[in-house]
Amino acid sequence: MKSNYLLIIFLFFSTFGFAQSYDVGGIVKEKGSGLPIPGANIQVKNSASGTVTDFDGAFSLKKISSGATLVFSYIGYKNFEYKVNSSNTNLTIILEEDAKSLEEVVVIGYGSQKRREVTGAVSTVDSKTLEILKPIKIEQALQGTVSGVNVTSTSGAPGAKLDIRIRGIATNGENGPTTIIDGYVGELGLLNPNDIETITVLKDAQAAIYGTIGANGIILITTKTGKKNSKPRISFNSYTGFQETTKSLGLLNATEYALLLNESYANGGNPVPFSNVSGLGKGTNWQKEVFNKGVPIINHDISISGGSDKVTYAVSGSHLDQEGIIGGNKSGFLRNTARVSLGADVSDKLKLKTNVIYTYFNRKTLSEDGLGSVLFNALNTPATLNPYGANGDFTVVPSTTGLGNEIINPLAQVANTYNDYNFKKLNGNFGLEYKLFDGFVLSSSMGFNTSNSKEKVFAKEINYGGKVFDVQRSSVFQKDVNDNNYSFDIFGTYTKTIGENHNFVGTIGNTIYKEWGSSLNATGYDVPNNSWDYADISLTTGFLEAKTNGSYVYDERRLSYFGRMQYDYKGKYLLSAMLRRDASTKFGPGNKVGYFPSFTAGWIISDEGFYGDSKLVNFMKLRGSYGTLGNDQIPNNGYVSQLSGQGTYVFDGTLVNGTASGQIPNPDLKWEQAQKFDLGLDLKLFNNKVSIVTDYFTDTRKDLLIPNIPVSGITGNYAPGASAPTVNAGTVKNSGIEFSVDYKNSFSDNFSMSAGYNVTFLENKVLEVNNGTGFIEGGVFGVGQPAPSRMEVGLPIGYFYGYKTDGIFQNQAEINAHPSQIGLGANAAPGDIRYVDVNGDNVIDAKDRTNLGNPIPKATMGFNLQMNYKNLDLAVFTFASVGNDMVRNYERTLSDANRLNYVLDRWTGEGTTSVTPRVTTGATANNVFSDYFVEDASYVRIQNVQLGYSLNSRYTEKAGITKLRLYAGVNNLYTFTKYRGFDPGASNGDPIGSGIDYGFYPTPRTYLLGLNINF
């Protein structure tokens, strides 16, 4: 009986012990810095149960048996095991970096490498940075966060294009990098930022594996996927905010305008237009009229991800709606995206994955950045005019000589603008990996893009008072475009270790790429009721004798073979060699094939025996690369003649519309080649708290593919639909130094900080221009003036070319002692600009034009700071550009146009000023292009400030919420600059003619309130 009692007691305690289980949670951090590790894996040993840490390194597991072992792991860190017990279920796990596997895995194209083994110039931006920056377009997240990368806006209007330049401008053709999304060619600006896991930028010869599309750099996008053995994780992110302009230019008010105009007319010997200015007051502030305040922006996105032991999944959707600070919904952008990502281990040898993205956007635009744009009119319309007349109609700007025939009421211009652009795109890829035998993996992937767009523009019949914008007959223009491409990649990767120290990774493969598409457009006249509601070609009733429709089709292909061999000895001597062969239908029969080799090498000095155990420098790697890459981003079919132009012919005495030759062909077109060299040094110091990366690089671009080279008009270059040929006509060299330093540290359990600084010094020089004249002109200044920009040997591409000034003539004696300026269009008078006789021939004329400045910055830099204190987090991101010049071209030189208020400091008599010339309606040479219109556009911009607060998980877990974060932020907070215009960082995107400010639509300042919730 006693033994039965003992047995019962034993079984009771055994059952009690077996039934003990706990909810375990906590945070995973990295040793040294104490910063959280997102995406770390937590696995219950010998079980399928597990989870991953969230963006803040937090995790939670339910009902874990006492005595169970949790295995914490993350790439680049040593595994850590913890045995669950009742004394501690709220854990702080510290992972230590694995000295043999430094940091994360980096995607390098058709494969990946551990960070310590990378021998090229590679930079990454992670999802946590994107979460803080909240970029509307992903390109914005690269500005100031990646050295060597400069992002410029062509306009601050919603949905406007952003230009990315990696290590400078190397060609007058296409300078933008190629984007590879999960292995296929895609479009960066259409993605939802919250779908992205990492952005990797390949800046040097490491990109040669992509051959002809790699010359301008490669941006590799890795999208988010589910994690194995993790429960469904729901993430919802939302923000709403409002926008406003960051700047208004100082214009003359009504009284100042009238007084100055009277002075101008008097100086020109004409009667004054305002006999009484006492009642004019300040008049109309046209900028205030066109700039809206409190302009809304809203964004929502939701994602669901997770996985089992064999399958992972991620599904997401997003919605963005942004109105413009000019025109409101007449300048709006709406974007919706949806994405599905699946991965499956079909067997131990076979894996498959797929990622499909759908994007829809709608964009409406106003006239921007040019003569007659909305802002141009707001700056030049006199403040003495009211926006509306007594009957409530828009005021008509007089069509007098002094106001020209292009300045119109900007509010009327906005109201009478009607257009709509819809874009739909489906893209993605399907991939397979099969392990044929130990060490050899065969991979294949099919990537695709298919898009359709519809554009409609309605020109309302309207009279602005005899202006060039008057519309005599209403019309509607409609255009449909279909673009498609696909790529098929198949490659094998063989990994082999010989002996104990010789490690090889070989990759060989083939890529097939095809793009094709078509377009159809037409214009219909006489829209019923002169109304946008009836603006459709099917309803128009009028016609023209001239051709009113057009179309095109294209079909381009590329066949590529590539191979790469990577070798390392003891993990410290690193070598890599790549070769790619591309054949493209963009080039003629003799030039279709190009070969692109590259070599990279690295030496991990800190692994050497003589290095010892340095407490100051924990890691040191010297690396270098050299290779040739290609560029084929030119218009299609440039080597053949096509009937894509318009022609008018006489048949039987009657004029008949027909077709004519389009672009002049060049059968000798060949690859543009980029010879890239890079020498870099990577350091980690002070227990890995400080990371330093520095590079010296050169990029010599030969056989530049330059479109629209001017040729003789006899060939029909200027006929409708025709254009000049694309030719290989030059060489440009970029060279510079990149330096970045990052610091991260945890000062206590409650406070941690990370800071980063990067700077790029760049020199651009044209080495050859082979077009017969030795230079190529570009850009526009004023009306009817010579081109203000040039590409010329020995100077930066797109430098400004005009007259140098030497102050203001103070009296007639100075004029008499100076070379004559009559060659510029008018005799000089006291108060006029004095130009420099550059060539010393005692005459001021076109031969005295010279270098006036450079639109390319000498240095760009970024400084970023992130701090965490308990549940509070603060982030600040800044960017600076130094040494870039910009041309002030948003002021109309008509006598009666309004002026910026700097003219109040004009010359009014001897000794009054030597900077700003007199005002007069008489003839002067003051408006010819000179350095008077060129300004230093250096600036420092506070790009983003964000303050967040995360609720303690103890309070939110009861509702099933693992993370609840509230934040407030400001994007584009403030720009420090001496430049007078709206945006010193804007560019029109043309390498020859960039930096000319036609009145750039300013990038708005945005105030945000947001919410992040994870379930």
PDB file of C-alpha atoms in Angstrom, residues 515-602:
ATOM      1  CA  GLU A 515      10.893  43.821 -75.236  1.00  0.00           C
ATOM      2  CA  TRP A 516       8.091  44.797 -77.548  1.00  0.00           C
ATOM      3  CA  GLY A 517       5.189  47.171 -77.678  1.00  0.00           C
ATOM      4  CA  SER A 518       2.961  49.482 -79.648  1.00  0.00           C
ATOM      5  CA  SER A 519       1.243  52.840 -79.423  1.00  0.00           C
ATOM      6  CA  LEU A 520      -1.663  54.544 -81.104  1.00  0.00           C
ATOM      7  CA  ASN A 521      -2.622  58.214 -80.750  1.00  0.00           C
ATOM      8  CA  ALA A 522      -5.090  60.554 -82.356  1.00  0.00           C
ATOM      9  CA  THR A 523      -6.552  64.042 -82.012  1.00  0.00           C
ATOM     10  CA  GLY A 524     -10.191  64.943 -82.455  1.00  0.00           C
ATOM     11  CA  TYR A 525     -11.490  68.489 -82.953  1.00  0.00           C
ATOM     12  CA  ASP A 526     -14.606  70.381 -81.870  1.00  0.00           C
ATOM     13  CA  VAL A 527     -15.485  68.731 -78.569  1.00  0.00           C
ATOM     14  CA  PRO A 528     -19.223  68.918 -77.798  1.00  0.00           C
ATOM     15  CA  ASN A 529     -20.163  71.680 -75.362  1.00  0.00           C
ATOM     16  CA  ASN A 530     -16.468  72.619 -75.147  1.00  0.00           C
ATOM     17  CA  SER A 531     -16.413  70.440 -72.028  1.00  0.00           C
ATOM     18  CA  TRP A 532     -14.112  67.891 -70.380  1.00  0.00           C
ATOM     19  CA  ASP A 533     -17.200  65.759 -69.732  1.00  0.00           C
ATOM     20  CA  TYR A 534     -17.496  65.160 -73.487  1.00  0.00           C
ATOM     21  CA  ALA A 535     -13.779  65.045 -74.269  1.00  0.00           C
ATOM     22  CA  ASP A 536     -13.544  61.845 -76.275  1.00  0.00           C
ATOM     23  CA  ILE A 537     -12.607  61.319 -79.897  1.00  0.00           C
ATOM     24  CA  SER A 538     -15.770  59.297 -80.479  1.00  0.00           C
ATOM     25  CA  LEU A 539     -17.836  62.423 -79.781  1.00  0.00           C
ATOM     26  CA  THR A 540     -15.821  65.030 -81.725  1.00  0.00           C
ATOM     27  CA  THR A 541     -17.295  66.378 -84.940  1.00  0.00           C
ATOM     28  CA  GLY A 542     -14.475  68.345 -86.587  1.00  0.00           C
ATOM     29  CA  PHE A 543     -11.491  67.369 -88.706  1.00  0.00           C
ATOM     30  CA  LEU A 544      -8.285  68.769 -90.195  1.00  0.00           C
ATOM     31  CA  GLU A 545      -6.679  68.232 -93.552  1.00  0.00           C
ATOM     32  CA  ALA A 546      -3.393  67.571 -91.768  1.00  0.00           C
ATOM     33  CA  LYS A 547      -2.585  64.208 -90.216  1.00  0.00           C
ATOM     34  CA  THR A 548      -4.097  63.863 -86.742  1.00  0.00           C
ATOM     35  CA  ASN A 549      -3.086  60.357 -85.752  1.00  0.00           C
ATOM     36  CA  GLY A 550       0.125  58.422 -85.190  1.00  0.00           C
ATOM     37  CA  SER A 551       1.434  55.062 -84.058  1.00  0.00           C
ATOM     38  CA  TYR A 552       4.546  52.996 -83.555  1.00  0.00           C
ATOM     39  CA  VAL A 553       5.600  49.415 -82.899  1.00  0.00           C
ATOM     40  CA  TYR A 554       8.921  48.042 -81.693  1.00  0.00           C
ATOM     41  CA  ASP A 555      10.560  44.705 -81.035  1.00  0.00           C
ATOM     42  CA  GLU A 556      14.026  44.543 -79.443  1.00  0.00           C
ATOM     43  CA  ARG A 557      15.952  41.515 -78.187  1.00  0.00           C
ATOM     44  CA  ARG A 558      19.111  40.616 -76.328  1.00  0.00           C
ATOM     45  CA  LEU A 559      20.879  37.274 -75.980  1.00  0.00           C
ATOM     46  CA  SER A 560      23.529  36.986 -73.280  1.00  0.00           C
ATOM     47  CA  TYR A 561      25.960  34.463 -71.848  1.00  0.00           C
ATOM     48  CA  PHE A 562      27.845  35.049 -68.632  1.00  0.00           C
ATOM     49  CA  GLY A 563      30.278  33.364 -66.299  1.00  0.00           C
ATOM     50  CA  ARG A 564      31.918  34.150 -62.985  1.00  0.00           C
ATOM     51  CA  MET A 565      34.584  32.423 -60.925  1.00  0.00           C
ATOM     52  CA  GLN A 566      35.084  33.330 -57.267  1.00  0.00           C
ATOM     53  CA  TYR A 567      38.029  32.023 -55.289  1.00  0.00           C
ATOM     54  CA  ASP A 568      39.323  32.535 -51.801  1.00  0.00           C
ATOM     55  CA  TYR A 569      42.222  31.092 -49.878  1.00  0.00           C
ATOM     56  CA  LYS A 570      41.600  30.656 -46.149  1.00  0.00           C
ATOM     57  CA  GLY A 571      38.848  33.245 -46.485  1.00  0.00           C
ATOM     58  CA  LYS A 572      41.366  36.089 -46.591  1.00  0.00           C
ATOM     59  CA  TYR A 573      42.661  36.225 -50.190  1.00  0.00           C
ATOM     60  CA  LEU A 574      39.687  36.896 -52.472  1.00  0.00           C
ATOM     61  CA  LEU A 575      39.535  36.826 -56.268  1.00  0.00           C
ATOM     62  CA  SER A 576      36.690  37.078 -58.738  1.00  0.00           C
ATOM     63  CA  ALA A 577      36.586  37.168 -62.545  1.00  0.00           C
ATOM     64  CA  MET A 578      33.524  37.768 -64.727  1.00  0.00           C
ATOM     65  CA  LEU A 579      32.799  37.730 -68.443  1.00  0.00           C
ATOM     66  CA  ARG A 580      29.567  38.535 -70.216  1.00  0.00           C
ATOM     67  CA  ARG A 581      28.741  38.341 -73.902  1.00  0.00           C
ATOM     68  CA  ASP A 582      25.750  40.359 -75.101  1.00  0.00           C
ATOM     69  CA  ALA A 583      24.133  40.396 -78.531  1.00  0.00           C
ATOM     70  CA  SER A 584      21.560  43.135 -79.108  1.00  0.00           C
ATOM     71  CA  THR A 585      19.235  44.022 -81.966  1.00  0.00           C
ATOM     72  CA  LYS A 586      19.720  47.724 -81.154  1.00  0.00           C
ATOM     73  CA  PHE A 587      22.940  47.709 -83.177  1.00  0.00           C
ATOM     74  CA  GLY A 588      23.764  47.000 -86.809  1.00  0.00           C
ATOM     75  CA  PRO A 589      24.978  43.685 -88.217  1.00  0.00           C
ATOM     76  CA  GLY A 590      28.663  44.385 -87.567  1.00  0.00           C
ATOM     77  CA  ASN A 591      28.247  45.629 -84.010  1.00  0.00           C
ATOM     78  CA  LYS A 592      25.612  43.418 -82.408  1.00  0.00           C
ATOM     79  CA  VAL A 593      27.979  41.544 -80.087  1.00  0.00           C
ATOM     80  CA  GLY A 594      29.899  42.967 -77.151  1.00  0.00           C
ATOM     81  CA  TYR A 595      32.163  41.363 -74.524  1.00  0.00           C
ATOM     82  CA  PHE A 596      32.357  42.737 -70.995  1.00  0.00           C
ATOM     83  CA  PRO A 597      35.078  41.361 -68.700  1.00  0.00           C
ATOM     84  CA  SER A 598      35.875  42.398 -65.135  1.00  0.00           C
ATOM     85  CA  PHE A 599      38.121  41.385 -62.254  1.00  0.00           C
ATOM     86  CA  THR A 600      37.895  42.020 -58.529  1.00  0.00           C
ATOM     87  CA  ALA A 601      40.233  41.134 -55.680  1.00  0.00           C
ATOM     88  CA  GLY A 602      40.384  41.531 -51.926  1.00  0.00           C
TER      89      GLY A 602
END
